[in-house]
XYZ file of C-alpha atoms in Angstrom:
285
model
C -44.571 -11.395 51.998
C -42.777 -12.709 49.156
C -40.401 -15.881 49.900
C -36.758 -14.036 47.987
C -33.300 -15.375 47.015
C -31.620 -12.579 45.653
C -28.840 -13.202 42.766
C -25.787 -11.106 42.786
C -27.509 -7.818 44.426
C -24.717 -5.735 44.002
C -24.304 -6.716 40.424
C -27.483 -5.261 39.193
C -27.009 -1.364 39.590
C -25.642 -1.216 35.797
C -28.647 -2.997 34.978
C -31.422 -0.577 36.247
C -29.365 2.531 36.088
C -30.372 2.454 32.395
C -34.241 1.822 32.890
C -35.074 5.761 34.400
C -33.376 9.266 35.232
C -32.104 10.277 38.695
C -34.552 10.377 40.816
C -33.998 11.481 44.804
C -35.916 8.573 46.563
C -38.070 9.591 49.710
C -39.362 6.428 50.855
C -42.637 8.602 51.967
C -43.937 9.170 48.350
C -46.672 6.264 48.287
C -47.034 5.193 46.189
C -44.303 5.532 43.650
C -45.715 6.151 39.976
C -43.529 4.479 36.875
C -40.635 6.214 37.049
C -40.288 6.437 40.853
C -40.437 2.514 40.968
C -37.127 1.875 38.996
C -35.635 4.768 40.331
C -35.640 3.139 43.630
C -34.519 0.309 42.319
C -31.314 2.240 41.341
C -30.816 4.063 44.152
C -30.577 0.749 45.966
C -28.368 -0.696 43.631
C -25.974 2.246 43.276
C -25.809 2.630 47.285
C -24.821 -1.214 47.599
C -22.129 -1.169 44.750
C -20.732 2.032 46.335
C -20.376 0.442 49.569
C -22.628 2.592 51.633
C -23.620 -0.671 53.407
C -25.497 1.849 55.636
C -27.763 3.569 53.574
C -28.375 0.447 51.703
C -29.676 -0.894 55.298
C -32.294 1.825 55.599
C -33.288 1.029 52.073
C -33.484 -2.878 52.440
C -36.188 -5.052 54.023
C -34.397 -7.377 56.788
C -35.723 -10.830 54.983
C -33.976 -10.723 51.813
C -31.717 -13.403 51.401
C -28.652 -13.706 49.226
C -28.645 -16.535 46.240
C -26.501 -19.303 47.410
C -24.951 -19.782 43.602
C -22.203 -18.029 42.394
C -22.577 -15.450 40.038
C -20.459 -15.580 36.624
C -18.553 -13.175 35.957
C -20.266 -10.102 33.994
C -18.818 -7.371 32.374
C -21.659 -5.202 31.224
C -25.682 -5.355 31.804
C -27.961 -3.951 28.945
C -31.463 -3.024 29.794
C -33.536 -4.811 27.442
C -37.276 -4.579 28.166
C -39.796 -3.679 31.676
C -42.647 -4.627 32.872
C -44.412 -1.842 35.320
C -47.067 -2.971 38.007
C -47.808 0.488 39.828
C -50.441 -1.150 41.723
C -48.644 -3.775 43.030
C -45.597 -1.757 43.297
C -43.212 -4.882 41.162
C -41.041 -3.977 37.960
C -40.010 -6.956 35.886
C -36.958 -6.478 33.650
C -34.837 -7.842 31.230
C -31.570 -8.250 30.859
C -28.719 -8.638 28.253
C -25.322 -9.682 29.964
C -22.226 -9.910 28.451
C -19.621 -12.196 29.683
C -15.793 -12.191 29.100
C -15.026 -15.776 28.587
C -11.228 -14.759 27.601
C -9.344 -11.646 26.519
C -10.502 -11.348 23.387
C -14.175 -13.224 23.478
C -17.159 -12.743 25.190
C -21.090 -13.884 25.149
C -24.245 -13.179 25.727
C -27.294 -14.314 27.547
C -30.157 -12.973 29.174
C -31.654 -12.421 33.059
C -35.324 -12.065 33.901
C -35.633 -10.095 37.355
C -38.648 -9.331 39.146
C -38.752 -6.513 41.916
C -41.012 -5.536 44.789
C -41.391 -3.235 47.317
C -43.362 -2.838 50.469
C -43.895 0.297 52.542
C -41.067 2.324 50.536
C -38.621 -0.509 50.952
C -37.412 -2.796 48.518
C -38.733 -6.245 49.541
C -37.713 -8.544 47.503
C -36.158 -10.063 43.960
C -36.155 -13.016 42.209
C -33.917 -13.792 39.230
C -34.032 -16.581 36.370
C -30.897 -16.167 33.989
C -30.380 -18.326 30.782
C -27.340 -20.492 32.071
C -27.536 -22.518 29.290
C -26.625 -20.105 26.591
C -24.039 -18.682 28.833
C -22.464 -22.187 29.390
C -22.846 -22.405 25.278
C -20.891 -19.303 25.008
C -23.482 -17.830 22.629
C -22.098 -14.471 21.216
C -25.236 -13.036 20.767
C -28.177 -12.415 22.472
C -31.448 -11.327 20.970
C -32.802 -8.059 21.808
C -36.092 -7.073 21.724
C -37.460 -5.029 18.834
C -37.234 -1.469 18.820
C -40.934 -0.913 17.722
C -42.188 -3.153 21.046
C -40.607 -0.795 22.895
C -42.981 1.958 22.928
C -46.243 1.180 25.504
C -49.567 -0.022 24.200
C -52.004 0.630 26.541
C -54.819 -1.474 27.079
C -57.954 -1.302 29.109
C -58.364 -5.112 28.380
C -58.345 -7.258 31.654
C -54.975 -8.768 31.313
C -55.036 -10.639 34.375
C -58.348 -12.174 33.542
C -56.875 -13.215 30.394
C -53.518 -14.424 31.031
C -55.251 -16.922 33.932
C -57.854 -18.023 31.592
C -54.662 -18.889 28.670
C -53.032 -20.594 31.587
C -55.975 -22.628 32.516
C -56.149 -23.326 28.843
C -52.843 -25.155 29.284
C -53.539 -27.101 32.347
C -56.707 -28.358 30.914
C -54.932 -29.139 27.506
C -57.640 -27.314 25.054
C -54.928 -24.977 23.419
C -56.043 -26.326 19.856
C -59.434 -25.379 21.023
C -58.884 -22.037 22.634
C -55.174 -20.910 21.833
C -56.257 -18.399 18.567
C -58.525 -16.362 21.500
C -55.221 -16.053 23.243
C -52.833 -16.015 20.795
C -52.184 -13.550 17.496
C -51.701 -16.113 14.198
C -47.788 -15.455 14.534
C -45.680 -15.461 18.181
C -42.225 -14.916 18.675
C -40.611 -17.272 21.537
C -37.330 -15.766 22.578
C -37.231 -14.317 18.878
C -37.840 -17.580 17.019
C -41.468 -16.908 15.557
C -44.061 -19.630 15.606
C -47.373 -20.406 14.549
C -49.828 -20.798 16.520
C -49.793 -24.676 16.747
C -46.048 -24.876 16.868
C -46.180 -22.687 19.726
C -48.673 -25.152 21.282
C -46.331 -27.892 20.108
C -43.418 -26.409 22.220
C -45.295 -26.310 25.525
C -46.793 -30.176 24.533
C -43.599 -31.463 24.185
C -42.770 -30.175 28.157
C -46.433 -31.972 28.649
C -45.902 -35.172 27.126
C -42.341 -35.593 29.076
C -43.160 -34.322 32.205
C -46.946 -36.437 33.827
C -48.910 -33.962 35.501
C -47.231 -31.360 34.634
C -48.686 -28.691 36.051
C -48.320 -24.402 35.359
C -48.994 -22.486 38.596
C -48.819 -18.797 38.599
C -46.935 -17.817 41.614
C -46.171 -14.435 40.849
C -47.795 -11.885 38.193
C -46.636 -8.216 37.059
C -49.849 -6.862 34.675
C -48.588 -3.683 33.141
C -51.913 -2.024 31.428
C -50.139 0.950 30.173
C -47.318 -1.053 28.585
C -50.161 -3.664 27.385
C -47.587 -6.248 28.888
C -47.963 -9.302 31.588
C -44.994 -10.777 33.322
C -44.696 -14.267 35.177
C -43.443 -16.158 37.598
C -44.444 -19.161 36.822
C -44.257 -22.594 39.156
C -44.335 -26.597 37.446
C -45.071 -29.716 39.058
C -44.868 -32.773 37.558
C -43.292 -36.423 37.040
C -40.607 -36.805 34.457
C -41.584 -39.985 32.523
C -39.583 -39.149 29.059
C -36.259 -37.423 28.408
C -36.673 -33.754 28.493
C -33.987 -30.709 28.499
C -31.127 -32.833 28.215
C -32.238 -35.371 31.392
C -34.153 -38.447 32.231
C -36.486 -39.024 34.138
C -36.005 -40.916 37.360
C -39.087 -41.591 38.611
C -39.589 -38.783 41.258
C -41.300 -35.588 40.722
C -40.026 -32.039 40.094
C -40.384 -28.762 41.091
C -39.186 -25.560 39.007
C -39.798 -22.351 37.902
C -40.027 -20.235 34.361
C -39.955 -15.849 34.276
C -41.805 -15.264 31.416
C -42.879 -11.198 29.499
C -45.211 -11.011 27.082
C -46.332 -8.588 25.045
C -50.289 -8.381 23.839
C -51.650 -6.648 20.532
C -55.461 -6.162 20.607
C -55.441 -8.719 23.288
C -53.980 -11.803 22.467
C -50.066 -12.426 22.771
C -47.776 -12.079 19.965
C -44.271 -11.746 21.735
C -42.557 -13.746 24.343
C -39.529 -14.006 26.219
C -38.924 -17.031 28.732
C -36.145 -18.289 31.282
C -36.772 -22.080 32.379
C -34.843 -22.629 35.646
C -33.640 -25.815 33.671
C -30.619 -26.052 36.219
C -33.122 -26.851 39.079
C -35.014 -29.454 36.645
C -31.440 -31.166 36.068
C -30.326 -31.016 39.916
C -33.645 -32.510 40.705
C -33.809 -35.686 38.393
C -29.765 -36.358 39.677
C -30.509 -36.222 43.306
């Protein structure tokens, strides 16, 4: 069973009612193809911003928990991007919210939610949303490109390769190994990189943080999308100044959601959500 803070639960429906059609939900139909698995996801949503408290009770696993942080205030959600694990029954998606900061501004930033469910129920979510551009008041946020948005299937092992790129990082051979992961050109949250300044960005988080270390504590493989999204845990000692804080001399704990997109089996598209908050909080305390 997952371990789930949920974010804001009612505030999703707008979200997902935008990633599939209608669909009646009969928690019977095991187990739920594409389609069925957002849909579900909606009907959940809609039933708890309605108020039907009831139904959503039938609908709901008993465990989930509701995020202790206050949610900022959002006046629309744009369905970005998804990430479909029939097997595993788990959608990741991504989100554009918009934000009135005053009558006549707003801003944008993004949210990274992962979904399961368990024996027709919805079990759990976990959310990672980009506070820092929404304390920035960026106005816009990047969207993903229309021609990514069409599925790629692949009969490629993703999860294979996506552990063996991650062991790549925790044994610090990128230079050696990155261009059988990588395509010669990725795009981090839109900003596209070579190959070794994309290996630059995650040795910079290496050389500030000792030990740092990338567990995969949750992963979404989406064969038919050719797509792989992460929950990803780090461990580590701050010894240099990193996102804005210094180190203290105890260790951290936080977490990145991460999508990527593959083309003939090696990454060339990213988006990522550090829980930098959590990093900050951390080195404080």
């Amino acid at each position: 069973m997952h371990d789930c803070r949920v974010a804001g639960l009612g505030n999703l429906t707008q979200a997902f009612n935008k990633l599939a059609p209608q669909y009646s939900l009969n928690v019977m139909d095991l187990p739920w193809s594409r389609a069925d698995l957002v849909a579900a996801v909606e009907k959940i949503l809609d039933k708890q911003n309605e108020g039907h408290q009831t139904d959503a009770e039938s609908l709901v696993q008993p465990n989930i928990t509701v995020d202790g942080r206050v949610a900022p205030s959002v006046e629309t959600w744009a369905l970005d991007s998804c990430v479909i694990d029939v097997n595993a029954q788990a959608v990741a998606v991504r989100v554009i919210k918009t934000q009135a900061i005053s009558l006549t501004r707003t801003c944008q930033y993004q949210e990274i939610i992962f979904a399961w469910f368990a024996h027709g129920q919805l079990s759990c979510l976990k959310t990672l949303r980009d506070n820092d551009a929404r304390r920035a008041e960026q106005e816009l946020e990047k969207a993903t490109p229309q021609n990514l948005q069409a599925p790629c299937h692949t009969s490629l092992d993703l999860e294979a390769k996506y552990r063996a790129y991650i062991k790549s990082i925790n044994d610090q051979t990128m230079e050696a190994t990155f261009d059988g992961f990588c395509k010669a050109w990725v795009s981090h949250n839109a900003a596209k990189k070579t190959i070794a300044e994309y290996i630059s960005l995650i040795q910079e988080s290496q050389s500030a943080i000792q030990g740092l270390n990338f567990e995969i504590q949750d992963l979404i493989i989406d064969k038919d999308a050719g797509r792989v999204a992460a929950r990803l845990e780090f461990t580590g000692t701050p010894v240099k100044r990193w996102a804005d804080a210094m180190p203290t001399g105890g260790s951290v704990k936080f977490h990145e959601h991460v999508m990527y997109w593959f083309d003939e089996g090696k990454i060339h598209w990213v988006w990522s959500i550090v829980d930098l908050d959590t990093y900050r909080e951390q080195l404080q305390s």
